[in-house]
Coordinates of C-alpha atoms in Angstrom, one line a residue:
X337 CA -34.8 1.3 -8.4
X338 CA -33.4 2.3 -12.0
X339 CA -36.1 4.6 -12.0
X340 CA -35.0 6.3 -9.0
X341 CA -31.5 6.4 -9.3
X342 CA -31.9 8.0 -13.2
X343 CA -33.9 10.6 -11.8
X344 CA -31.4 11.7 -8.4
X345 CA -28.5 11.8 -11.2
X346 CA -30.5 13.7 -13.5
X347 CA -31.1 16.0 -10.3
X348 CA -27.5 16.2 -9.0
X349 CA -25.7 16.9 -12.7
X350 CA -28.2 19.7 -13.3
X351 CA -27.3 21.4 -9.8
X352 CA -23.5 20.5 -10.2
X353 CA -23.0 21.1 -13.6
X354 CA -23.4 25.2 -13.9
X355 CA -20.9 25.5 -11.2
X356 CA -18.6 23.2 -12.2
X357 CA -18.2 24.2 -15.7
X358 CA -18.9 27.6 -15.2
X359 CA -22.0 27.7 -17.3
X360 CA -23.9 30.6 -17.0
X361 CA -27.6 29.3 -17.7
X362 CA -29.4 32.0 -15.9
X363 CA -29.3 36.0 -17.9
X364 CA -26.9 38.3 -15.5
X365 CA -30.3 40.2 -14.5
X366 CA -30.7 36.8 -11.9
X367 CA -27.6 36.4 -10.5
X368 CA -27.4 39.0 -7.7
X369 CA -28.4 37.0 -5.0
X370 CA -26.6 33.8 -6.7
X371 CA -29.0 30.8 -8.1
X372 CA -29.6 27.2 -7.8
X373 CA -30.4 25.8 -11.6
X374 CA -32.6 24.3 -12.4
X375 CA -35.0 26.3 -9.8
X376 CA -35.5 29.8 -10.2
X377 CA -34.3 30.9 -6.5
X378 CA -31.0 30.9 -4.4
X379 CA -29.5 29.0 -1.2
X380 CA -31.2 30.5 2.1
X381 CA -31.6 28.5 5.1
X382 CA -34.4 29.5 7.1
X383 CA -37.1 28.3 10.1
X384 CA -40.1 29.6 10.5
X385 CA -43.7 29.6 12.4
X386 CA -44.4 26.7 10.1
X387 CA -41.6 24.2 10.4
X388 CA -43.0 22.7 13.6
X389 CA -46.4 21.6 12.0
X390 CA -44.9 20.9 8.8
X391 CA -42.3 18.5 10.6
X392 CA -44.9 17.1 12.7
X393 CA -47.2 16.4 9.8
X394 CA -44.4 14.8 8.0
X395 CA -43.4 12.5 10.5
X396 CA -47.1 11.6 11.3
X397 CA -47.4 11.2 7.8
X398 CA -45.2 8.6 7.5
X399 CA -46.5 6.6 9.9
X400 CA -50.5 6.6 9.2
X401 CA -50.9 8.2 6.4
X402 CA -51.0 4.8 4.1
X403 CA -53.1 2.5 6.6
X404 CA -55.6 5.8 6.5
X405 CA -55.9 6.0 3.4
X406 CA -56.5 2.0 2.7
X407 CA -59.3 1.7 5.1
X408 CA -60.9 5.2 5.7
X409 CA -64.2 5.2 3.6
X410 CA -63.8 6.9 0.6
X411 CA -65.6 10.1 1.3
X412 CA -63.9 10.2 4.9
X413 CA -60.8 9.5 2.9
X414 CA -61.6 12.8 0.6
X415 CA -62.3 14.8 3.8
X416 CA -59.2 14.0 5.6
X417 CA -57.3 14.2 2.5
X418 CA -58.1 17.9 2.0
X419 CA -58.2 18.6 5.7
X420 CA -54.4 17.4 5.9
X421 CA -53.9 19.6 2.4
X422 CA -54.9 22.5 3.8
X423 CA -52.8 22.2 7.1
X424 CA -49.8 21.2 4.8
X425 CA -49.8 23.7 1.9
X426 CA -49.7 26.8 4.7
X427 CA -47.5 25.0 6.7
X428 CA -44.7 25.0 3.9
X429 CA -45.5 28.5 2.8
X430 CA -45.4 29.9 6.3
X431 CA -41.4 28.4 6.7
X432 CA -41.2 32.1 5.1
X433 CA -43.4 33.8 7.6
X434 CA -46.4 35.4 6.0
X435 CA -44.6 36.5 3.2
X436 CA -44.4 32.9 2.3
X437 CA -48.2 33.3 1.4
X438 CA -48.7 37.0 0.3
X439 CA -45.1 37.3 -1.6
X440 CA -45.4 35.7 -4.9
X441 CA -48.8 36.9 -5.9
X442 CA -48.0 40.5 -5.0
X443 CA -45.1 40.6 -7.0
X444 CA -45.2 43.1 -9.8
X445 CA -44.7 40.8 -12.3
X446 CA -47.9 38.8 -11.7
X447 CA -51.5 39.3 -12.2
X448 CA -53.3 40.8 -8.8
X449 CA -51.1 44.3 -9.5
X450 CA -53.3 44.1 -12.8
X451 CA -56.4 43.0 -11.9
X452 CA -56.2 45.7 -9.4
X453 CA -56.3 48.3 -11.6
X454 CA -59.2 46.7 -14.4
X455 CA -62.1 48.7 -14.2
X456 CA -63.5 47.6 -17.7
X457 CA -63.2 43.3 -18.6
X458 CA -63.8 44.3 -22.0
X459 CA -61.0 47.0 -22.6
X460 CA -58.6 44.8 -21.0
X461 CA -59.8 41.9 -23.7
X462 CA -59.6 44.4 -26.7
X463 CA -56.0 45.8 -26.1
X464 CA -54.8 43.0 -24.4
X465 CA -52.7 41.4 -27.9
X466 CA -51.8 44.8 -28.3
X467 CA -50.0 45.3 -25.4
X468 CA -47.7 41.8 -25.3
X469 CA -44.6 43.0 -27.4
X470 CA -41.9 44.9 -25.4
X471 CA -42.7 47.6 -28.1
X472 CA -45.9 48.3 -27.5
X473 CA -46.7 51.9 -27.9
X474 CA -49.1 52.0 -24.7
X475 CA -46.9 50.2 -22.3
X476 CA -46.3 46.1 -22.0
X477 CA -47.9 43.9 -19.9
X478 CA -46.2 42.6 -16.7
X479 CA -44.1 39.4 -17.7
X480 CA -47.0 37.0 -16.7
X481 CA -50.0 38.9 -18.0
X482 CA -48.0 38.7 -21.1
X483 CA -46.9 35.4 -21.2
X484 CA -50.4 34.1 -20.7
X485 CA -54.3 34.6 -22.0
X486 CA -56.5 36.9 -19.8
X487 CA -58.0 33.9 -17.7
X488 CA -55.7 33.9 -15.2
X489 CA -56.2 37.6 -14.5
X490 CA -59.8 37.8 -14.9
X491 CA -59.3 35.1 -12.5
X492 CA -57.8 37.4 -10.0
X493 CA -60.0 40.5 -11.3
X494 CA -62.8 38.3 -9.6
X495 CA -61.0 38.4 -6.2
X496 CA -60.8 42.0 -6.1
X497 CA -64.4 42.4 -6.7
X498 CA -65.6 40.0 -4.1
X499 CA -62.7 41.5 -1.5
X500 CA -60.4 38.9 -1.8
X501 CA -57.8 41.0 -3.5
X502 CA -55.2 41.4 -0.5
X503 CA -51.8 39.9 -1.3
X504 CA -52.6 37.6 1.7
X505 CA -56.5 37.1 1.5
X506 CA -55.6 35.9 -2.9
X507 CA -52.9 33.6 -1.4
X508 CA -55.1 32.3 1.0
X509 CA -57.9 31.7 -1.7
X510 CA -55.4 29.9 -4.0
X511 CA -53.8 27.3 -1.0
X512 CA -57.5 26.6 -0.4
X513 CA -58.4 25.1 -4.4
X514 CA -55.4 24.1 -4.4
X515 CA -56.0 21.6 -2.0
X516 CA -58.5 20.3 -3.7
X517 CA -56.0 19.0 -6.5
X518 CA -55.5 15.4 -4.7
X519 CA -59.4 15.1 -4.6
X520 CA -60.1 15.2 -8.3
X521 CA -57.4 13.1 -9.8
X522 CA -58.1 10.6 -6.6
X523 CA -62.1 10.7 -7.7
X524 CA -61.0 10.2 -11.2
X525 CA -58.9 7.1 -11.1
X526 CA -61.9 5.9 -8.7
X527 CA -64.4 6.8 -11.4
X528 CA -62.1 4.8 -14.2
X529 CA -62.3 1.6 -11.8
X530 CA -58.9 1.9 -9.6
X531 CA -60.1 2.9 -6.3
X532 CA -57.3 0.6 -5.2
X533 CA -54.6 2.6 -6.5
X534 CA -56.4 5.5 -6.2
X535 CA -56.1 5.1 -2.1
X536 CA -52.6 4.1 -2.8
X537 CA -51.8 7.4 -4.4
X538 CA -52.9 9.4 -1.8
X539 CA -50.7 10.1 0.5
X540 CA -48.1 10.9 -2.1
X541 CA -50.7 13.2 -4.1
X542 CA -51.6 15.0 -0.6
X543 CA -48.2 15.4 0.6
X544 CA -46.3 16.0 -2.5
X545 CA -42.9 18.1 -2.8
X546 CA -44.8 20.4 -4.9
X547 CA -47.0 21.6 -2.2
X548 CA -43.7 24.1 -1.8
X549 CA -45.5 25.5 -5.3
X550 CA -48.9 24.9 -4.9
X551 CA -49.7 27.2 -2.0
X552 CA -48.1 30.6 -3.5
X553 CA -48.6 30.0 -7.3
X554 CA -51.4 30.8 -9.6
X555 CA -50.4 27.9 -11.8
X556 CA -52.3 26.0 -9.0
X557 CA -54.7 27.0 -10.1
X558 CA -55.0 25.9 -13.5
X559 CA -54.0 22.6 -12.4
X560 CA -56.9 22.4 -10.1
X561 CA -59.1 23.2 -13.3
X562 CA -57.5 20.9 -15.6
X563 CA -57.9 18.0 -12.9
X564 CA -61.3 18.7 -12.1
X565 CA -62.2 18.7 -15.8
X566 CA -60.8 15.4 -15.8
X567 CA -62.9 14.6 -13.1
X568 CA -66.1 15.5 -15.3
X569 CA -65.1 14.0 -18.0
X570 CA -64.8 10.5 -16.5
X571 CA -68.1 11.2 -14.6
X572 CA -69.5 11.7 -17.7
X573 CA -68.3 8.7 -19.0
X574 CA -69.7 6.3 -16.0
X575 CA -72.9 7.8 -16.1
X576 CA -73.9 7.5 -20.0
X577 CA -75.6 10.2 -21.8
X578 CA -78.8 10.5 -20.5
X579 CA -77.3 11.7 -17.0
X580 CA -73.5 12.3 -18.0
X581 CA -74.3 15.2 -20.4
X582 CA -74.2 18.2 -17.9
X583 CA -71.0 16.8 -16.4
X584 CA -69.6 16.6 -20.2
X585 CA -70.8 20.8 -20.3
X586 CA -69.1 21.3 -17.3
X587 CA -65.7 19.6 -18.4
X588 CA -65.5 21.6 -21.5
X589 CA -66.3 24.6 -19.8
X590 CA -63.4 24.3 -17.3
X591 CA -61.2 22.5 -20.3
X592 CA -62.3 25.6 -22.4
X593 CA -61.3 28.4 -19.6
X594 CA -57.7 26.6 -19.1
X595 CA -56.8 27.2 -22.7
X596 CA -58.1 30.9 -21.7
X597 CA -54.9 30.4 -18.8
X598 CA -52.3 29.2 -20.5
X599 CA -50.6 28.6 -24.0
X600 CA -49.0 25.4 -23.0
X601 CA -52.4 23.7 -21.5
X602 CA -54.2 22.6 -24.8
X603 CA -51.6 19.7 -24.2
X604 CA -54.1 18.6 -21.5
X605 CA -55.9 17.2 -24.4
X606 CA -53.7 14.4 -24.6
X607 CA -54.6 13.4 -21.4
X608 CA -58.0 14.0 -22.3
X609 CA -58.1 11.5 -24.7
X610 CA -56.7 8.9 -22.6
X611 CA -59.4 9.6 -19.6
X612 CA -62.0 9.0 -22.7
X613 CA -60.6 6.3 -23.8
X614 CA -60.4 4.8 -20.5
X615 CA -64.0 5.5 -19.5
X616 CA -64.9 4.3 -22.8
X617 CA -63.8 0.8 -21.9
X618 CA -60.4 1.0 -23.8
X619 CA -62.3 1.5 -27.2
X620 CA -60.8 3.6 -30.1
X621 CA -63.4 4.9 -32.7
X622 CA -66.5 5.0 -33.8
X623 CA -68.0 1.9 -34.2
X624 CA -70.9 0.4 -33.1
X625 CA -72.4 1.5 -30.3
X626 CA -69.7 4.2 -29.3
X627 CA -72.3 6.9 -28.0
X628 CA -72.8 4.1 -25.3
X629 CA -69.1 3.3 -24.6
X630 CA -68.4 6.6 -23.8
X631 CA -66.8 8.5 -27.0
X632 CA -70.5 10.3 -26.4
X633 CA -68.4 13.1 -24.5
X634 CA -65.6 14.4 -26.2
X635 CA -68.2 16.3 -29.2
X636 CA -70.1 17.4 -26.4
X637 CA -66.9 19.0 -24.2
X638 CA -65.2 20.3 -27.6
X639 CA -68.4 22.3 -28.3
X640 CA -68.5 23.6 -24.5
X641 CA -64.9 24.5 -25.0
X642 CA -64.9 26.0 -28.3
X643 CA -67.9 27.9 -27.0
X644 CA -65.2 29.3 -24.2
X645 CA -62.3 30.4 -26.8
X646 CA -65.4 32.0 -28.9
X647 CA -66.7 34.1 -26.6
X648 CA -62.9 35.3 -25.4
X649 CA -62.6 35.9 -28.9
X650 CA -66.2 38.1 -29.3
X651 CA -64.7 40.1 -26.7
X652 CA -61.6 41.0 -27.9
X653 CA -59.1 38.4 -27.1
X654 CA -58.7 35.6 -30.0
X655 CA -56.0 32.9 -29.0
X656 CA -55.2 32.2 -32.2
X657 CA -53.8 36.0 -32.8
X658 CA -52.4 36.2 -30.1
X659 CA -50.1 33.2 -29.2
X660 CA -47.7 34.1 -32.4
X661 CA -47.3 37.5 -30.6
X662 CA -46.1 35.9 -27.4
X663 CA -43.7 33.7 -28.9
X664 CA -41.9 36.6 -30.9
X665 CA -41.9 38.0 -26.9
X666 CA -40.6 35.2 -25.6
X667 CA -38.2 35.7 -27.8
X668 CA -37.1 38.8 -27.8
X669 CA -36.5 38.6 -23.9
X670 CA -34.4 36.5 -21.8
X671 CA -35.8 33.1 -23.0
X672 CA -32.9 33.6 -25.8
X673 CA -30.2 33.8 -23.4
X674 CA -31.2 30.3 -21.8
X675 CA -29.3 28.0 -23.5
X676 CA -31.3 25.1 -25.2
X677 CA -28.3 22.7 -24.5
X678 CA -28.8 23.1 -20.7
X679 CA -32.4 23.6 -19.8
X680 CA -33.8 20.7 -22.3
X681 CA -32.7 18.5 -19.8
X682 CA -32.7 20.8 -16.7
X683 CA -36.3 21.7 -17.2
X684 CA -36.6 17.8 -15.9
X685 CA -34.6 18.3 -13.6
X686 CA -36.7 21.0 -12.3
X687 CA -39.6 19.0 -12.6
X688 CA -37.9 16.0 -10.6
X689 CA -37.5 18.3 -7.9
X690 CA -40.8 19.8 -7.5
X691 CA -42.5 16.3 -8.0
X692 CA -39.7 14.7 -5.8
X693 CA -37.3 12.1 -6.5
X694 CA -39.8 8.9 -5.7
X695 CA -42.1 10.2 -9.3
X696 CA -38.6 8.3 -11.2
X697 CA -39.5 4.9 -9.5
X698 CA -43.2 5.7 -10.0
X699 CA -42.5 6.0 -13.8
X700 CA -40.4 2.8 -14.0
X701 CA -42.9 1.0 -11.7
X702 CA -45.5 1.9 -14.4
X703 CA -43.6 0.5 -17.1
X704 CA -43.7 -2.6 -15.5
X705 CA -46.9 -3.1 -14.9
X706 CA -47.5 -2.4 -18.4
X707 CA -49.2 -5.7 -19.4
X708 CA -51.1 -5.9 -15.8
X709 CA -55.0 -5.2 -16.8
X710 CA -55.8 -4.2 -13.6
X711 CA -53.4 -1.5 -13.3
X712 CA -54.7 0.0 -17.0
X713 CA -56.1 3.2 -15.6
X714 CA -53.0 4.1 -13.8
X715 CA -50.3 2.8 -17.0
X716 CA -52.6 4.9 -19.4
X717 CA -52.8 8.5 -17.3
X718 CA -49.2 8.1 -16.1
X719 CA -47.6 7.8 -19.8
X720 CA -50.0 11.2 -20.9
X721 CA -48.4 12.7 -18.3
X722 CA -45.1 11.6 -20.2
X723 CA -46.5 12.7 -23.3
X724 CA -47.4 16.1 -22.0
X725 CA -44.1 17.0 -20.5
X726 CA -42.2 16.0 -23.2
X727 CA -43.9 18.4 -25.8
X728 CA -44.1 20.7 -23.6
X729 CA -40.2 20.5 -23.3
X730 CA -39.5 19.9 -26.9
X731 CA -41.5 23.5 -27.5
X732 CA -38.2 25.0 -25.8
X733 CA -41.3 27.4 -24.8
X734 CA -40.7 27.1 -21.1
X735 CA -36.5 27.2 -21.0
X736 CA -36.2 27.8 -17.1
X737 CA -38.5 28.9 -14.0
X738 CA -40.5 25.7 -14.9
X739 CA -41.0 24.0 -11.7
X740 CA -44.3 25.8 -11.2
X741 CA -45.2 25.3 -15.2
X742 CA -45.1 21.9 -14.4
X743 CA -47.8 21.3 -12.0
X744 CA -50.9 20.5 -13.6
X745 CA -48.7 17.3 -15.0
X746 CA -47.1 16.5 -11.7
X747 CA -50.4 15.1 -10.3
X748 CA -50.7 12.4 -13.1
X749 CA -47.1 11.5 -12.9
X750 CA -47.7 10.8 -9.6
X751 CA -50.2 8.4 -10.0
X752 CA -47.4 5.6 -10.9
X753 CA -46.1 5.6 -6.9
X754 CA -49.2 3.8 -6.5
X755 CA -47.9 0.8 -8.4
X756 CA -44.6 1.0 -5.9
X757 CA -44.2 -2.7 -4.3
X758 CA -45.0 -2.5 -0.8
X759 CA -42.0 -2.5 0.7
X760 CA -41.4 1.0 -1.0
X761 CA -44.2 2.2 0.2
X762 CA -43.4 4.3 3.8
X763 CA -39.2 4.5 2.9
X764 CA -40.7 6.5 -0.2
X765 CA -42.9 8.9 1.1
X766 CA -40.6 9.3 3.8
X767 CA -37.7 10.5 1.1
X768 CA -40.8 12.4 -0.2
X769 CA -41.3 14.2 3.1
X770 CA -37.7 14.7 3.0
X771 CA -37.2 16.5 0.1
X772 CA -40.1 18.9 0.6
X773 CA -38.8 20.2 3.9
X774 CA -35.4 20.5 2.3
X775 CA -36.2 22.1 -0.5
X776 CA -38.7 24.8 1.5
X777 CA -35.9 25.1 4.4
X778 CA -32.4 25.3 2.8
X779 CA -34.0 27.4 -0.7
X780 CA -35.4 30.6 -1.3
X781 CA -37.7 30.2 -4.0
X782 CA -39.4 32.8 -6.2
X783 CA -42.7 30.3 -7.3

């Protein structure tokens, strides 16, 4: 309950505060239409073609969704939890009409606009430090082709070649991985020995508030690739090296690429460490017989990564170079007129909001089951989650528009609503539910 309540206050001062005290956290260019802090967006209350399925969903939801997902065989489980994913991320987008799918990615100030126009992958690698500062003689980049590593739009340069590059056709293409997000942090706590928990997660991983994200965001997308690299590294674990080794490639691959997607995503390697450590049977170091316990994987996923950042950086594009560049910027733009003061705590705020108000109780229900063995798995990836968010908020790199930074964490955070008592377990998805619909129906949002 303390849990809870600490994390609606934390909610209702950052929303009140502004206002009240006249504090002008957003730069004057945002304020035409008004704003909500901490969301990047404005009051608008709307219906739309998909408020009837989303409602329906919902209220469904709430009353089968846990007894599903406790008896349902686990791959009919996996099946029905991406099938309800995939009628609940359009559902929210399309409160907006089609726009609600096609609007965010064909902004100008993210990638497809780009990717559109990349006829050569390795021009775009060699000029693409080059062309980060505000000052750069041959044009900047768009705000989030600068403020990330080519990945992301090499990404979306894929799209385009296969066809796929429509405003609506890339949203579509996103809301579909996304949905697979549930699935591989599900299949990992599973594969570190918690299917329990992992069916107790479920419906709040499937039906989470930041579904209102997921579905028009390309940040889904690298939370999809973190998760299943997570995934592969615990597979790798259970298996043991003989078998395990191509799924310890394939999780430095897609660990590799993310750092290729974002600045802020090495810090996935904390939560790394603790899906290692896990799979390695709770066993720091190298003593005898580590190669067995597990600790086998990480050399072999660093080299797979590392093999990643080299190649970007054989074609042009060295990471190292290029993320001082970004943070002078960052810098130089609007970041600097974000006060620290406010969004330290508001960018929590944010992230309360787009995880929803339950995650609170989650966390403090994690705390106290601490010292319970059997809920290890679940105590260990919850507090990296912590770990994450909090260095990633202590950078003061991502002052504002965070709630879609936020969401290859949100899943892990999650993870501790599974430790809820029972009692909380159909009044909290219900306030879940709840907050989702009001956040996507009374809230224009720009994510």
């Amino acid at each position: 309950m303390v849990g809870l309540v600490v994390t609606v206050a934390l909610v209702g001062t950052a929303v009140v505060v502004p206002p009240l005290l006249d504090w002008q956290v957003w730069p004057r260019v945002h304020i035409e239409d008004g704003t909500f802090p901490p969301l990047h967006g404005f009051p608008q209350v709307k219906l739309g073609i998909g408020t009837i399925p989303a409602v329906l969903l919902a209220a469904a939801s709430v009353r089968w969704a846990d007894p599903v997902a406790m008896r349902l065989p686990w791959r009919r489980l996996l099946l029905v939890a991406y099938a309800v994913g995939l009628v609940w991320l359009p559902s929210l987008a399309l409160v907006d009409g089609a726009e609600g799918i096609s609007g965010v990615l064909g902004s100008p100030s993210e990638y497809l606009g780009t990717a559109r126009s990349v006829d050569d992958v390795g021009g775009l690698l060699r000029e693409y430090v080059a062309r980060i500062p505000y000052d750069a003689p041959d044009g900047n980049w768009p705000v989030h082709i600068a403020g990330h590593p080519p990945g992301m739009v090499l990404f979306f340069v894929l799209l385009v070649k296969l066809g796929l590059g429509g405003d609506l056709a890339a949203g579509l293409v996103v809301t579909v991985i996304a949905a697979t997000l549930p699935l591989a942090v599900m299949t990992t706590l599973r594969v570190l020995g918690s299917e329990h928990r992992a069916r107790a997660a479920a419906p709040y991983l499937v039906l989470t508030p930041s579904a209102v994200f997921l579905a028009v965001s390309a940040d889904a997308v690298m939370a999809v690739t973190a998760a299943w690299g997570m995934c592969c590294l615990a597979l790798g674990c259970r298996v043991g090296p003989r078998r395990g080794w191509p799924w310890a490639v394939v999780a430095g691959l897609l660990l590799g690429y993310l750092v290729m997607m974002s600045y802020g995503l090495p810090l996935v390697g904390v939560l790394a460490l603790a899906v290692l450590w896990l799979g390695s049977g709770r066993r720091w170091g190298w003593g005898r017989g580590w190669w067995v316990q597990g600790w086998w994987v990480l050399p072999v996923a660093a080299v797979s990564a590392l093999g990643v950042v080299l190649v970007f950086a054989a074609g042009g594009f060295v990471w190292w170079e290029a993320y001082p560049v970004l943070v002078d910027r960052y810098w130089d733009g609007l970041a600097s007129q974000r006060p620290g003061s406010y969004w330290t705590w508001g960018n929590l705020a944010a992230l309360a909001i787009s995880a929803g108000p339950l995650v609170g109780a989650g966390i403090g229900a994690t705390w106290a089951a601490r010292r319970r063995l059997d809920d290890r798995a679940v105590v260990v990836l919850v507090a990296a989650a912590l770990i994450m968010v909090v260095l990633a908020d202590a950078s003061q790199m991502s002052r504002a528009e965070v709630e879609r930074i936020w969401l290859p964490f949100i899943p892990w955070l999650t993870l501790g609503c599974a430790l809820l008592p029972e009692r909380w377990r159909r009044p909290g998805l219900a306030l879940q539910l709840a907050t989702v619909l009001l956040v996507e129906h009374l809230l224009h949002t720009s994510w």
